[in-house]
XYZ file of C-alpha atoms in Angstrom:
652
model
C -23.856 -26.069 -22.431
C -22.996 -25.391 -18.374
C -22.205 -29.313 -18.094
C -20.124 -29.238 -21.042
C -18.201 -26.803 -20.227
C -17.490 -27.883 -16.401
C -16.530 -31.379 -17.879
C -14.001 -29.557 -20.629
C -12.470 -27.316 -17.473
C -12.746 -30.568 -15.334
C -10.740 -32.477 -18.419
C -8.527 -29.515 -18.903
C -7.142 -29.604 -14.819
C -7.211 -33.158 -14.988
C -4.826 -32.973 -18.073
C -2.983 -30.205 -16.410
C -2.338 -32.184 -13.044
C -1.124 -35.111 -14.758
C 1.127 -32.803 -16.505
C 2.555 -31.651 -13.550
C 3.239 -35.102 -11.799
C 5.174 -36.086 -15.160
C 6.891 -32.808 -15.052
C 7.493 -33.479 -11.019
C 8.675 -36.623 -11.768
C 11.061 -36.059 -14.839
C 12.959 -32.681 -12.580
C 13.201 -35.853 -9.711
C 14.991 -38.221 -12.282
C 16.985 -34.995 -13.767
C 17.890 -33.675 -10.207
C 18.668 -37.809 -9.132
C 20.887 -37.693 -11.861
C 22.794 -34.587 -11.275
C 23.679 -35.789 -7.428
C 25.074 -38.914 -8.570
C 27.029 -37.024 -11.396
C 28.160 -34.854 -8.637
C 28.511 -37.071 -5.978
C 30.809 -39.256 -8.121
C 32.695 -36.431 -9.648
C 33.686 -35.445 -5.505
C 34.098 -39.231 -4.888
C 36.652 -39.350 -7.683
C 38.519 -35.870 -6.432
C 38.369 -37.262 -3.272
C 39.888 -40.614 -4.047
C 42.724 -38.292 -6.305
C 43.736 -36.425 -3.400
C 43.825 -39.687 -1.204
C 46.416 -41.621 -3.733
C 48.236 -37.805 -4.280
C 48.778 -37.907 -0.442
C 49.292 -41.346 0.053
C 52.259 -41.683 -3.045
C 55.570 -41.859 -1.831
C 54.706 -42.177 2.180
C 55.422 -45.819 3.955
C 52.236 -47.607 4.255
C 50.351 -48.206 7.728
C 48.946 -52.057 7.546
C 47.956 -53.623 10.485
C 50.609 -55.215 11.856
C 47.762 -58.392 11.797
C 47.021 -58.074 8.352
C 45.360 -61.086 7.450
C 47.312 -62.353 4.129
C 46.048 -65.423 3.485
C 44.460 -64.673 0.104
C 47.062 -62.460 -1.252
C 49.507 -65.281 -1.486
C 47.054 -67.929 -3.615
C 48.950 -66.425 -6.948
C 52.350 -67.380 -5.765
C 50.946 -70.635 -4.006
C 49.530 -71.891 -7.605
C 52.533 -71.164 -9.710
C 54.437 -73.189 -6.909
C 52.047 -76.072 -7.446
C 51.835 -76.097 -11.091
C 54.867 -74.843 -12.212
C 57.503 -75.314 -8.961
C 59.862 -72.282 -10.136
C 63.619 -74.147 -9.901
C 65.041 -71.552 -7.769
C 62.763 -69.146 -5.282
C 63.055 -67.735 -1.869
C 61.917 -70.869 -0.196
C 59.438 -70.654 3.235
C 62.329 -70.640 5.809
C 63.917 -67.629 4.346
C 60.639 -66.207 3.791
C 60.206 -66.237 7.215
C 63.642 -65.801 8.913
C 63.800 -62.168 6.831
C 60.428 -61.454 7.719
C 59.356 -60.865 3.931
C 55.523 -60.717 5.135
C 56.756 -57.340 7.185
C 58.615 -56.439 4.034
C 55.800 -56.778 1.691
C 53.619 -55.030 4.188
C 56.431 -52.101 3.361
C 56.122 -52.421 0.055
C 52.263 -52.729 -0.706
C 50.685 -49.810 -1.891
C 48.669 -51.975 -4.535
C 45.319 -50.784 -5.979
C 44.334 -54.159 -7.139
C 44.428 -57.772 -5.423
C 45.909 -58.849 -9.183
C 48.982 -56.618 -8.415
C 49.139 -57.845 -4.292
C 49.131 -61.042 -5.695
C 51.835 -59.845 -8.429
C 54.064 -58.770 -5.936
C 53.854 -61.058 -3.329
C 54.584 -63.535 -6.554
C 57.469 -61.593 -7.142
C 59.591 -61.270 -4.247
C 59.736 -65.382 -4.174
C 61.674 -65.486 -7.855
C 64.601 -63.582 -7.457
C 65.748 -62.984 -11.212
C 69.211 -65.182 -11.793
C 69.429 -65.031 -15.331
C 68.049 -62.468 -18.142
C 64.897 -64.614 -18.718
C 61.531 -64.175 -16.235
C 58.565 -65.175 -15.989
C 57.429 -62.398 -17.628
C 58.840 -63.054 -20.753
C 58.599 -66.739 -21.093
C 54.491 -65.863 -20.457
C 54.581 -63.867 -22.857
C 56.220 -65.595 -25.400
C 54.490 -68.222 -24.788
C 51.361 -66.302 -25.336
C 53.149 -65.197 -29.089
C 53.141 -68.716 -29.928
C 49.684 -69.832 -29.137
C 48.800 -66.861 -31.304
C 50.268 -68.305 -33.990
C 47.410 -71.138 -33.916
C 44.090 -69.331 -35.359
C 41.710 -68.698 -32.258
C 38.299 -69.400 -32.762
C 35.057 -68.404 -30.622
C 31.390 -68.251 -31.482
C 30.434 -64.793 -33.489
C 33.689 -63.855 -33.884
C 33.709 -61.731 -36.655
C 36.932 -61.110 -39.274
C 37.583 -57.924 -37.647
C 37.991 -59.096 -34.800
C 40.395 -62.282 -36.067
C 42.940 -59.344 -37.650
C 43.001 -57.212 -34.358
C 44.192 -60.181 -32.959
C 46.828 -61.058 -35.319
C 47.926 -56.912 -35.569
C 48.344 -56.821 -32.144
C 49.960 -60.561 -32.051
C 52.695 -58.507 -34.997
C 52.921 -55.467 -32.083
C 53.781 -57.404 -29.294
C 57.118 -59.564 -31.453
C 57.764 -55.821 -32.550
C 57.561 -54.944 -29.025
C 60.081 -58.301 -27.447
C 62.374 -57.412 -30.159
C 62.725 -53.751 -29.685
C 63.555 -54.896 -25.794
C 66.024 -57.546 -26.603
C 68.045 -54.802 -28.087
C 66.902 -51.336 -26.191
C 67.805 -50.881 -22.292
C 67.411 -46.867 -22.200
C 64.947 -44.749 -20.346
C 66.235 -45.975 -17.176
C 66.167 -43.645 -14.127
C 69.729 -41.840 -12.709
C 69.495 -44.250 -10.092
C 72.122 -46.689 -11.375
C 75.744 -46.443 -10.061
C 78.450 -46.693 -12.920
C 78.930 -50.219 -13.747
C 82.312 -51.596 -13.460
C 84.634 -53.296 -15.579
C 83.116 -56.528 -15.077
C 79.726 -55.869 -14.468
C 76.972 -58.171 -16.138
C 74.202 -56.306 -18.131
C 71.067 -55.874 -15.734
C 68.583 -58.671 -16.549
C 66.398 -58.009 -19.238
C 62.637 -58.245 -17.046
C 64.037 -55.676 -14.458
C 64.918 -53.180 -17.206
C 61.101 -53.745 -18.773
C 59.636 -52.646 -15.484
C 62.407 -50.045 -14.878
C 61.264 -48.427 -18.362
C 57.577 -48.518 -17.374
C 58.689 -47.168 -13.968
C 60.978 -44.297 -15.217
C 57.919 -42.989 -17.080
C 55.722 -43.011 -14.368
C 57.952 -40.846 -12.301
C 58.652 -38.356 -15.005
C 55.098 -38.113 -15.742
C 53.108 -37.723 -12.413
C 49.471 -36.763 -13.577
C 49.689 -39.915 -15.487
C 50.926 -42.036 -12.919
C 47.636 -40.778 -11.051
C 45.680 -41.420 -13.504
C 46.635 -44.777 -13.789
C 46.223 -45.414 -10.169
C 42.376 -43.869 -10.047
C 41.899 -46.413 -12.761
C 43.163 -49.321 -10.970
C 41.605 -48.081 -7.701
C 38.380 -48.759 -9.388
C 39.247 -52.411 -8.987
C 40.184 -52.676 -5.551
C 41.852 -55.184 -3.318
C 38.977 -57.227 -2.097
C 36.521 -59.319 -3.639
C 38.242 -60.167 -6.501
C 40.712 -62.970 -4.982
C 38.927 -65.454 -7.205
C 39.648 -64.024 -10.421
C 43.189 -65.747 -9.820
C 42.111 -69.582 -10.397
C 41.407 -68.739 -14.302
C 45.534 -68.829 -14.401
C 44.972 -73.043 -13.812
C 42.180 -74.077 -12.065
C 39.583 -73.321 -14.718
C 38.480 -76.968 -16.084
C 37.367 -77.302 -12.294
C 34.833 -74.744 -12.076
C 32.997 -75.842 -15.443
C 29.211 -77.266 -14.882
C 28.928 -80.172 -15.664
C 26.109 -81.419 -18.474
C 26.862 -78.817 -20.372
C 25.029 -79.904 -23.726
C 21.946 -79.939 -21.796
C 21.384 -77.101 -20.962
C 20.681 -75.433 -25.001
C 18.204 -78.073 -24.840
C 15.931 -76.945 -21.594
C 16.114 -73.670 -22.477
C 14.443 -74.300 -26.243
C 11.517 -76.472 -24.001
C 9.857 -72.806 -23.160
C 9.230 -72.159 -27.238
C 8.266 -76.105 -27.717
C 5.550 -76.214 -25.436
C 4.466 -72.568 -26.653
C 3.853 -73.805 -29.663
C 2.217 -77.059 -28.288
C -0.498 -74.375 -26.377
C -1.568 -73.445 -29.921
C -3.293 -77.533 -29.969
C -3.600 -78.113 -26.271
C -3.619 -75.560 -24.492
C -3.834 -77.432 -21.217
C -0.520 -79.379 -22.099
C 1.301 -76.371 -23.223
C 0.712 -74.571 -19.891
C 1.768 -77.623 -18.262
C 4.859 -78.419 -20.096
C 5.470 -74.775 -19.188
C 5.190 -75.225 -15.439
C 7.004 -78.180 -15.641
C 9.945 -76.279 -17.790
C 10.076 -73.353 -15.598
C 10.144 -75.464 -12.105
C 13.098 -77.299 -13.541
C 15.057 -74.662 -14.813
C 14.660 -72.926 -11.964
C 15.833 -75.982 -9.619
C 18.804 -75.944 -12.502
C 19.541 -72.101 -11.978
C 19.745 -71.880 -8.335
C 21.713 -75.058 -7.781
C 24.022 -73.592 -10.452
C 24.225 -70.066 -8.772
C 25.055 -71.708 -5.893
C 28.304 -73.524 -6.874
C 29.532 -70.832 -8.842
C 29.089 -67.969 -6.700
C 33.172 -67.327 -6.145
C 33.714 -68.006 -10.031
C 30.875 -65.624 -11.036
C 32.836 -62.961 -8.723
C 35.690 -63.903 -10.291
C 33.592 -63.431 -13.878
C 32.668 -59.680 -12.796
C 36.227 -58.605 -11.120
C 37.632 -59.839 -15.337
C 34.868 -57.165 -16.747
C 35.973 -55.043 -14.563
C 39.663 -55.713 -15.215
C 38.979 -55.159 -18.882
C 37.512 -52.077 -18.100
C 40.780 -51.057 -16.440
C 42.839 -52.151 -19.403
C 41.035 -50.101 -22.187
C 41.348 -46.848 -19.530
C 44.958 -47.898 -19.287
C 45.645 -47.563 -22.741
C 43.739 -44.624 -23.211
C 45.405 -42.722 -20.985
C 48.820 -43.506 -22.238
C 47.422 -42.594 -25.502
C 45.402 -39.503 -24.485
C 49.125 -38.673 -22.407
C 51.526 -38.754 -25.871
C 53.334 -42.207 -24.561
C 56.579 -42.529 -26.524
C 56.071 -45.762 -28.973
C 58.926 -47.194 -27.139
C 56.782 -47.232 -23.600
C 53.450 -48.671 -25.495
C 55.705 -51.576 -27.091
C 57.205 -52.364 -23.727
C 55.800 -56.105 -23.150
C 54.191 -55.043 -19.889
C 52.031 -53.089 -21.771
C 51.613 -54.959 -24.764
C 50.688 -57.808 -22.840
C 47.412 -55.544 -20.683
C 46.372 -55.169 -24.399
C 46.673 -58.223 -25.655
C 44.592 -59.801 -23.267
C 41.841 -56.893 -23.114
C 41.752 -57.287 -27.061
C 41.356 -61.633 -26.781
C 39.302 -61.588 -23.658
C 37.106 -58.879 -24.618
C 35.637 -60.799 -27.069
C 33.220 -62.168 -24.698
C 32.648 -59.239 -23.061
C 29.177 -59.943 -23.368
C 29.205 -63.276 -22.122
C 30.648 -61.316 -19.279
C 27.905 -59.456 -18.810
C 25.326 -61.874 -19.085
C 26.917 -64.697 -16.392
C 26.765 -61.818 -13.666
C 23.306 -60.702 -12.852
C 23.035 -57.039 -12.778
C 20.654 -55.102 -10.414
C 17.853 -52.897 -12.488
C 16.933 -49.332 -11.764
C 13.293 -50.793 -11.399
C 12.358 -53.970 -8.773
C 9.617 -54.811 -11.273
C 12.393 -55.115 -14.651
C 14.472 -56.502 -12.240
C 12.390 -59.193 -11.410
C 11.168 -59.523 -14.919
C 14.728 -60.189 -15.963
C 15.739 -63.076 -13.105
C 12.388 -64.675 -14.411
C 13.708 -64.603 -17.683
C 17.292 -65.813 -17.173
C 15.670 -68.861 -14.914
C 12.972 -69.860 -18.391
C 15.659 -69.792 -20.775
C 18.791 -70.835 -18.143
C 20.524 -67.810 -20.008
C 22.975 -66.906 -17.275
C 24.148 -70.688 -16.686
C 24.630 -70.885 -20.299
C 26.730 -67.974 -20.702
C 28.651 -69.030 -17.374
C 29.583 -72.244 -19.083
C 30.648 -69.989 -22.138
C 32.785 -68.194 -20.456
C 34.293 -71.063 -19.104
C 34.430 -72.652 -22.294
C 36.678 -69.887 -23.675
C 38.414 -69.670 -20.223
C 39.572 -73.094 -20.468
C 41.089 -73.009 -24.080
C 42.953 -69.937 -23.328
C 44.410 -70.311 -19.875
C 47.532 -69.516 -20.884
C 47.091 -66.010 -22.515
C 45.489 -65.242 -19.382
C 48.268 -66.115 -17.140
C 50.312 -63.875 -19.278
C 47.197 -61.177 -19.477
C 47.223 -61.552 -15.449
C 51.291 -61.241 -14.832
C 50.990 -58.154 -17.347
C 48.188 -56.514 -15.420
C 49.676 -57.316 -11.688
C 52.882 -55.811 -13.447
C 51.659 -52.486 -13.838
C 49.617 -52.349 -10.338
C 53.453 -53.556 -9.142
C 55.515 -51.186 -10.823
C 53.087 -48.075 -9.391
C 53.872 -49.585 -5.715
C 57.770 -50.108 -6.438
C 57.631 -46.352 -7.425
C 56.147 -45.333 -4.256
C 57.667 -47.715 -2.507
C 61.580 -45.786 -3.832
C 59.606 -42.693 -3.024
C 59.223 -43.339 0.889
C 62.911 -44.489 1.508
C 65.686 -42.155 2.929
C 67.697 -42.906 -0.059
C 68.028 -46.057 -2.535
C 69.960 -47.519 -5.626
C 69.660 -49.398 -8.197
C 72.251 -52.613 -8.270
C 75.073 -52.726 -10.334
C 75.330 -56.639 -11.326
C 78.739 -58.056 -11.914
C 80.246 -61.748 -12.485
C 82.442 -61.876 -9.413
C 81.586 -63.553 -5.694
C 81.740 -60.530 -3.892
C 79.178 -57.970 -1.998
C 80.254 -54.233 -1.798
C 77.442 -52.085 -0.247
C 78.100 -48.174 0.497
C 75.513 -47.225 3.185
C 73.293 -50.421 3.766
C 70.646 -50.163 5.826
C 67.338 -52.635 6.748
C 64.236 -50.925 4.922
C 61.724 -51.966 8.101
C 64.077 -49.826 10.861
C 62.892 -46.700 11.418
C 66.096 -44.783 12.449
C 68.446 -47.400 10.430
C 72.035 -46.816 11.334
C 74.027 -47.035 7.764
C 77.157 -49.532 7.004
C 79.831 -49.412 4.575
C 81.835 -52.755 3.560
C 83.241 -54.943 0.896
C 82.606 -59.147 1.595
C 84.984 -60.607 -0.976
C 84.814 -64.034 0.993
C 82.976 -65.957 3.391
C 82.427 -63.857 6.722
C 82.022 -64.380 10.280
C 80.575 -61.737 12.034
C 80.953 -61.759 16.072
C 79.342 -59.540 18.437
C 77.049 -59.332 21.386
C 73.015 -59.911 21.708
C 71.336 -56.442 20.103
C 74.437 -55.555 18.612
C 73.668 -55.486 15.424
C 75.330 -58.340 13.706
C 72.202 -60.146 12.997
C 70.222 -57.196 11.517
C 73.370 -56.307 9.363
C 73.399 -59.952 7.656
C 69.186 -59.551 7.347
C 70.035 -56.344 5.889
C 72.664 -57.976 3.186
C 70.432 -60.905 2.340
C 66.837 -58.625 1.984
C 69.081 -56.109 -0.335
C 69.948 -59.242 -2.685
C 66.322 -60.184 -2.989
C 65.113 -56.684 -3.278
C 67.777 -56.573 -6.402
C 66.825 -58.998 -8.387
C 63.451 -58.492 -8.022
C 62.396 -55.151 -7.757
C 65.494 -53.614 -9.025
C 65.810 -51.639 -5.423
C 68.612 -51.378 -2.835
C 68.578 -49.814 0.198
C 72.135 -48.481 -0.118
C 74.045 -45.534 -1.929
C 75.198 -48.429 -3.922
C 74.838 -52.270 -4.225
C 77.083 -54.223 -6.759
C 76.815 -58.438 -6.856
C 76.163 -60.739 -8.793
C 73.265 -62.706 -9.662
C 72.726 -65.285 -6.599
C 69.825 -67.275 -4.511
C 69.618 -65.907 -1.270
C 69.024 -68.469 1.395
C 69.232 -68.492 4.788
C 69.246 -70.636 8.426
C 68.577 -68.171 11.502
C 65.347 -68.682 13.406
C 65.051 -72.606 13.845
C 62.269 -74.103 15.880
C 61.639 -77.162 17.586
C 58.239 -78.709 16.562
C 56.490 -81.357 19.170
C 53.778 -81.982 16.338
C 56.605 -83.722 14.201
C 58.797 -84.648 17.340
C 62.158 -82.055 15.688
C 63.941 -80.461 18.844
C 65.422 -77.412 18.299
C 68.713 -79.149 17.303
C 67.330 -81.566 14.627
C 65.469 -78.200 13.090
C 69.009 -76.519 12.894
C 70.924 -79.138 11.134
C 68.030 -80.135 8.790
C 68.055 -75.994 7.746
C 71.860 -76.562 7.302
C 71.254 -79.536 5.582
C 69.303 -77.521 3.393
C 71.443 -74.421 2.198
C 74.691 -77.346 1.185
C 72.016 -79.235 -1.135
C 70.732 -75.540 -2.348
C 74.873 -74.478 -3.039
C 75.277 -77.067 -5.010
C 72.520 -76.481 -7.606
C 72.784 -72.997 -8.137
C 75.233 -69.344 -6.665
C 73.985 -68.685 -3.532
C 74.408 -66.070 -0.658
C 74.222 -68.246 2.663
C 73.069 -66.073 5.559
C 73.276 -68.420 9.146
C 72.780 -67.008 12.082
C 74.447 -68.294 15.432
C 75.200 -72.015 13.665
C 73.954 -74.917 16.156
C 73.287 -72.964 19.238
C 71.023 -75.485 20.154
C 73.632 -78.613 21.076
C 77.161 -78.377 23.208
C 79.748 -76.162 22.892
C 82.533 -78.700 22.294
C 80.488 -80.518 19.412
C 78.975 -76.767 18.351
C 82.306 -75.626 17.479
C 83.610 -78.886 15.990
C 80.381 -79.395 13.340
C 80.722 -75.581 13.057
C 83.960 -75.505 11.793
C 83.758 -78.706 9.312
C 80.299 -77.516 7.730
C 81.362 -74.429 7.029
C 84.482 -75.806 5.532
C 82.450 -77.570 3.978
C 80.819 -74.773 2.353
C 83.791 -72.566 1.713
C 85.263 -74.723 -1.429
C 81.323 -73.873 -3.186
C 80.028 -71.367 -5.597
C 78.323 -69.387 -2.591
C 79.478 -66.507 -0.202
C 78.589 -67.451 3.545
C 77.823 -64.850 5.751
C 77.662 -66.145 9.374
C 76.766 -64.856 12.799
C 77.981 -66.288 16.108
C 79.172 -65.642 19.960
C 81.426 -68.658 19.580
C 85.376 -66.512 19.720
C 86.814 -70.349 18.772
C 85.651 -69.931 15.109
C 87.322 -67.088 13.848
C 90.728 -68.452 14.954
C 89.849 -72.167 13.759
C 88.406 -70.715 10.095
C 90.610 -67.824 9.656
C 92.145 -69.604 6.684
C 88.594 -69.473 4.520
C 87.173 -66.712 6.526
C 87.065 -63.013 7.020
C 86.117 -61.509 10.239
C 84.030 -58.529 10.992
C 82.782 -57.553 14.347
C 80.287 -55.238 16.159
C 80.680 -53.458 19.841
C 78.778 -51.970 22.892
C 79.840 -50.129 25.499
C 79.246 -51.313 29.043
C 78.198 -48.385 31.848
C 76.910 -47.804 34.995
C 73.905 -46.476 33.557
C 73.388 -49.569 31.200
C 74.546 -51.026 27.356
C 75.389 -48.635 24.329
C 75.644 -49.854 20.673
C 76.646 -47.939 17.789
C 75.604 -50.660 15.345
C 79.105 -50.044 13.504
C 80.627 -53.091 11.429
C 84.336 -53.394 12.438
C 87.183 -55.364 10.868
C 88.367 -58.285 12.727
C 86.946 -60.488 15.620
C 85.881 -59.288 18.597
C 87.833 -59.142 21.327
C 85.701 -57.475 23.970
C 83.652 -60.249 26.201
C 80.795 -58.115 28.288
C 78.296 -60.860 29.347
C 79.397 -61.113 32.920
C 79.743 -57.056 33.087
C 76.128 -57.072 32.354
C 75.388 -59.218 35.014
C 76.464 -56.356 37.270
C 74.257 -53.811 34.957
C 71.148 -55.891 36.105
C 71.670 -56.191 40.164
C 73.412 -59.406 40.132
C 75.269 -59.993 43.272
C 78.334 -59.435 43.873
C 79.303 -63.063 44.510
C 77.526 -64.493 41.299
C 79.981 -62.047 39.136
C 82.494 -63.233 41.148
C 82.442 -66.334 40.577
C 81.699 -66.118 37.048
C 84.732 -63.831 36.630
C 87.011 -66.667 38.484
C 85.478 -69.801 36.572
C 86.174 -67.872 33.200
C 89.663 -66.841 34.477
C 90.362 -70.195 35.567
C 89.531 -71.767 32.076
C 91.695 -69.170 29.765
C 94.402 -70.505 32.040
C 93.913 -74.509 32.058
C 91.684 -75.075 28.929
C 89.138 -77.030 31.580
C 85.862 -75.650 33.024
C 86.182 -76.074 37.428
C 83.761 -78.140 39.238
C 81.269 -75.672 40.966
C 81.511 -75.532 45.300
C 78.740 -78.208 46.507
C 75.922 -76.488 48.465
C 76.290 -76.958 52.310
C-alpha cells in the first residue's frame, strides 16, 4: 500500500510538472504575442507621426540618389508605346527634372515613384491622358467574358458590377469638373476648359486636403508597401510572356508521379520507393532551377499581394471615412478597384508562388519538401503568369490607377511645402502671363511679373538671372500640364510642348564638338514646332562657333522660327540680335550693379535690351591690371567707332 501510494504522489507531481511547463509555455506564446501586438501598434504610431511631420515639408534626398530603377515605368511605355509628344531627354536634362522630381517625391510606393517620374515626361496637350485611354481600354476588354480556373459566378458578376461602376464613373467625369480646390485664378474670356485627367486628380486631391486623417490613413497604408524591393512588379505592364517557364504542360504531369509510384509500392514495394527517389530528385533539380530564374518575378509576385492588400485598405477607408459617391466613382479610384477585384482572383495563386516562412523550422521544412514532391510553387508561378499574360492590359490600367493615388498624396505635399502656388488658367492664345514666377528648386527665389505675347530675347550678364528666369517659364509649363501646379500667383497659357536647347555638349565618343551638338539641338526644336505648339526655351544660341557667323545663323533660325505655332524664349550676350530681330521680337533684360566691393544682382526682368556692358569693369573687380583694362577699354572703343576689331601690339 506504501509503494502504491509513492507511485500515485510520484504520478500526481509528474502530472503536475508537466502541467506547469504547458502552462509556462502557453503565458510565453500569450506574452510573445502581446509584444508583437504592442510593438506593432508603436511601430504604426510611430510611422503616423513620421508621415504627420514629414507632410507638407520639402524632401531631403541625397543629392546622389541613385534613380536608375525608378525610371523603368516611363522607360517601357517609351519602348512600347513611344508617347507622340513628351519632354524628350535633352530637356529632361537642361531643366534638371531629376532635381525637380527629387522636389517633388514624397512617394510611399515605388508604383507611385515610377507614376510620377512617368508623369512629368507627358505633359497633357489635349483633354485625353493616359489615364483615361487605360482605362477605357480596360472597359472594353471587360466587355469580352474573362475566364480563369475556379472562378465561381459570383465572382463573374462582381466583375461585370464593377465593369457598370466604372462607365458610371467616366461618364459622371465627362460631364462633372467640381470639387476643385480655391486655387484656380478666374478664367478669362478665352480660356480653354482644364483638361479632363488633371481635374480627375485635382478631385481626388481636393479631398485629401479637406480631409487630413484620411489622407494619413491612406499614406500608412501605402507605406506598408514601400519604395524598394518591389521595382519588378513593373514588367507585368509588358514584359510578362518573357518571364513564363517554359514546358509548362509538364509540369501537372511530374507532380502526379509522387501518387503513381505510391500506388505502385502497394505491388513492389522496392520500385515504388524507387520511382519515388527518382521523382523527388527530379523535381527538386526542376524547383531550384526554377526558383532561380524567377527570383525578381516571384518578388514582383509578392509586392502584387501586397499591392492588393493596399487596395482593399484603400477602399475601406474611403468607405469607413463617408467618401462622397462622386470621389469613389472618380476613375482613379474606380480603376484601384477594378484591378484588386480581377487580380484578386488569384490571390491564392499569389500566395502559393511565394514561399512563406513558418512559425516552426520543422513545418517549415515540411512544407519546402512538399512544394519540391508535388512542384506546387512552380505550378502556381506559371499560373500566375498564365493569368498575367492574358490580362496585361487591365493591369497597366490597375498600375497607372494605383501610382495615381501614391502621386496625387505627393502633389499634395508637394503644394504644401511651396511659398505659394496656383493652379493654371489654360487659354487658346500664344501668350505666357505669369504674376510672381519663381524656380521651385531656389531656396530664396526672387519673384517676376511679365506678360510674353511674342517671341523674346532676353539679354543680360553671367548670374544675372536671365537663364534661371526662362528655366523657371519652361518648368512652370510642364508642372501645368502635368501636375496641375504653378509656382506663381497665377499662370495662364495654353496647352504647348515645352522643349528646350541650353546645355549642349561636345561628345569625343561620337566625334560631335560642342558646335555640331548645338545645331543638331536646334535642329531639333524646328522639326518638334512643326508637329505640334511648342514653347522653345534656347539658351545663349551657338555660343560655340564665331561671332560674325553666330549672329548671322542666329538671326535667320530664329526667323525661321518666328512665322511657327511656337513662342521662343531666348537667352543671349550677343547686343546685335535685339536690333537685327526687333521686328519678330520682344526684348527683356536683366542688370547688376558693378562696385568696388564686387557684383550685385537684383534678378529683376526689365523691358527692353540691355544697354549696360560690365565685362571689362569686372576685370578690375578681380585684380586685373591696369593695362589689361586698358587696353580692353581702347580695343572696344576703337570698334564702336570703325565697325573693325585692331590688330593687337606684337610682343617685343
Amino acid at each position: 500500500m506504501g509503494i502504491v501510494g509513492i507511485a500515485g504522489s510520484t504520478l500526481s507531481g509528474g502530472l503536475a510538472v508537466d502541467i506547469g511547463i504547458v502552462a509556462l509555455v502557453v503565458l510565453t506564446l500569450i506574452a510573445l504575442a502581446a509584444y508583437l501586438v504592442i510593438s506593432g501598434i508603436q511601430q504604426t504610431r510611430k510611422r503616423r507621426r513620421e508621415l504627420e511631420a514629414s507632410f507638407g515639408v520639402a524632401p531631403t534626398h541625397d543629392q546622389n540618389r541613385d534613380l536608375r530603377n525608378i525610371p523603368l515605368y516611363w522607360r517601357q511605355r517609351l519602348q512600347h508605346e513611344n508617347p507622340p509628344h513628351h519632354i524628350d531627354a535633352k530637356t529632361w536634362d537642361d531643366l534638371e527634372m531629376d532635381r525637380v522630381f527629387n522636389r517633388l517625391d514624397t512617394c510611399q510606393t515605388a508604383v507611385g515613384q515610377g507614376c510620377l517620374y512617368a508623369v512629368l515626361h507627358e505633359p497633357v496637350l489635349s483633354g485625353s491622358s493616359v489615364l483615361t485611354e487605360e482605362v477605357c481600354s480596360q472597359l472594353m476588354c471587360q466587355e469580352q467574358e474573362i475566364r480563369f480556373p475556379d472562378t465561381t459566378d459570383a465572382l463573374g458578376s462582381l466583375t461585370h458590377s464593377l465593369a457598370h461602376s466604372l462607365t458610371h464613373s467616366l461618364t459622371h467625369s465627362l460631364t462633372h469638373s467640381d470639387n476643385l480646390p480655391d486655387h484656380y485664378s478666374p478664367a478669362p474670356d478665352n480660356a480653354a476648359s482644364t483638361p479632363r485627367p488633371l481635374t480627375q486628380r485635382e478631385e481626388l486631391i481636393a479631398y485629401l486636403e479637406a480631409n487630413p486623417a484620411v489622407r494619413l490613413d491612406l499614406q500608412l497604408t501605402l507605406a506598408t508597401m514601400g519604395t524598394s524591393d518591389n521595382y519588378g512588379l513593373v514588367d507585368f505592364n509588358y514584359d510578362t510572356p518573357s518571364q513564363r517557364l517554359r514546358l509548362q504542360n509538364l509540369y501537372p504531369a511530374l507532380a502526379c508521379l509522387p501518387f503513381v509510384f505510391v500506388a505502385v509500392c502497394v505491388f513492389n514495394l522496392t520500385a515504388g520507393i524507387v520511382g519515388l527517389i527518382l521523382t523527388f530528385t527530379l523535381n527538386a533539380a526542376i524547383h531550384y532551377l526554377a526558383k532561380r530564374k524567377t527570383s525578381v518575378a516571384l518578388g514582383a509576385i509578392s509586392s502584387l499581394s501586397t499591392m492588393l492588400w493596399c487596395s482593399r485598405r484603400v477602399h475601406q477607408t474611403l468607405v469607413k471615412a463617408a467618401a462622397p459617391a462622386t470621389l469613389l466613382h472618380n476613375p482613379i479610384l474606380t480603376g484601384i478597384d477594378e484591378g484588386c477585384a480581377m487580380f484578386g482572383r488569384i490571390g491564392g495563386a499569389l500566395t502559393g508562388a511565394v514561399s512563406q516562412q513558418a512559425w516552426f523550422s520543422e513545418l517549415d521544412t515540411f512544407r519546402e519538401y512538399s512544394r519540391i514532391l508535388f512542384l506546387s510553387q512552380v505550378r502556381q508561378y506559371n499560373r500566375v503568369m498564365d493569368f498575367m499574360v492574358q490580362h496585361h492590359a487591365e493591369f497597366r490600367s490597375y498600375y497607372r490607377c494605383f501610382g495615381e493615388l501614391d502621386l496625387a498624396l505627393a502633389v499634395l505635399s508637394f503644394r504644401k511645402s511651396l511659398p505659394f502656388w496656383t493652379a493654371p488658367t489654360f487659354t487658346d492664345d500664344r501668350a505666357v502671363r505669369v504674376e510672381e514666377l519663381y524656380h521651385p528648386l531656389l531656396t530664396n527665389p526672387v519673384t517676376n511679373t511679365v506678360d510674353l505675347t511674342q517671341d523674346s530675347l532676353f539679354s543680360g550678364s553671367n548670374a544675372s538671372g536671365k537663364s534661371t528666369f526662362i528655366k523657371a517659364i519652361a518648368l512652370s509649363g510642364i508642372l501645368a500640364q502635368t501636375i496641375n501646379t504653378c509656382p506663381a500667383r497665377s499662370y495662364r497659357a495654353r496647352l504647348t510642348l515645352v522643349a528646350t536647347s541650353m546645355a549642349a555638349r561636345d561628345s569625343l565618343v561620337n566625334g560631335e564638338s560642342y558646335f555640331i551638338a548645338e545645331i543638331k539641338s536646334l535642329r531639333r526644336l524646328v522639326a518638334l514646332a512643326h508637329e505640334a505648339p511648342c514653347i522653345l526655351v534656347i539658351d545663349e544660341i551657338l555660343k560655340g562657333t564665331n561671332t560674325t557667323e553666330r549672329i548671322a545663323a542666329s538671326v535667320a533660325i530664329l526667323q525661321a522660327l518666328a512665322p511657327l505655332d511656337c513662342l521662343c524664349l531666348v537667352a543671349t550676350h550677343d547686343i546685335e540680335l535685339p536690333a537685327l530681330l526687333a521686328s519678330n521680337f520682344a526684348n527683356y533684360h536683366f542688370e547688376e550693379q558693378v562696385t568696388e566691393r564686387g557684383v550685385d544682382f537684383d534678378y529683376r526682368l526689365r523691358p527692353g535690351p540691355t544697354n549696360t556692358r560690365n565685362a571689362i569693369r569686372l576685370l578690375k573687380t578681380l585684380d586685373f591690371e591696369d593695362t589689361v583694362i586698358q587696353k580692353a577699354t581702347a580695343l572696344v572703343s576703337a570698334y564702336e567707332k570703325s565697325g573693325m576689331w585692331e590688330p593687337g601690339e606684337r610682343n617685343s
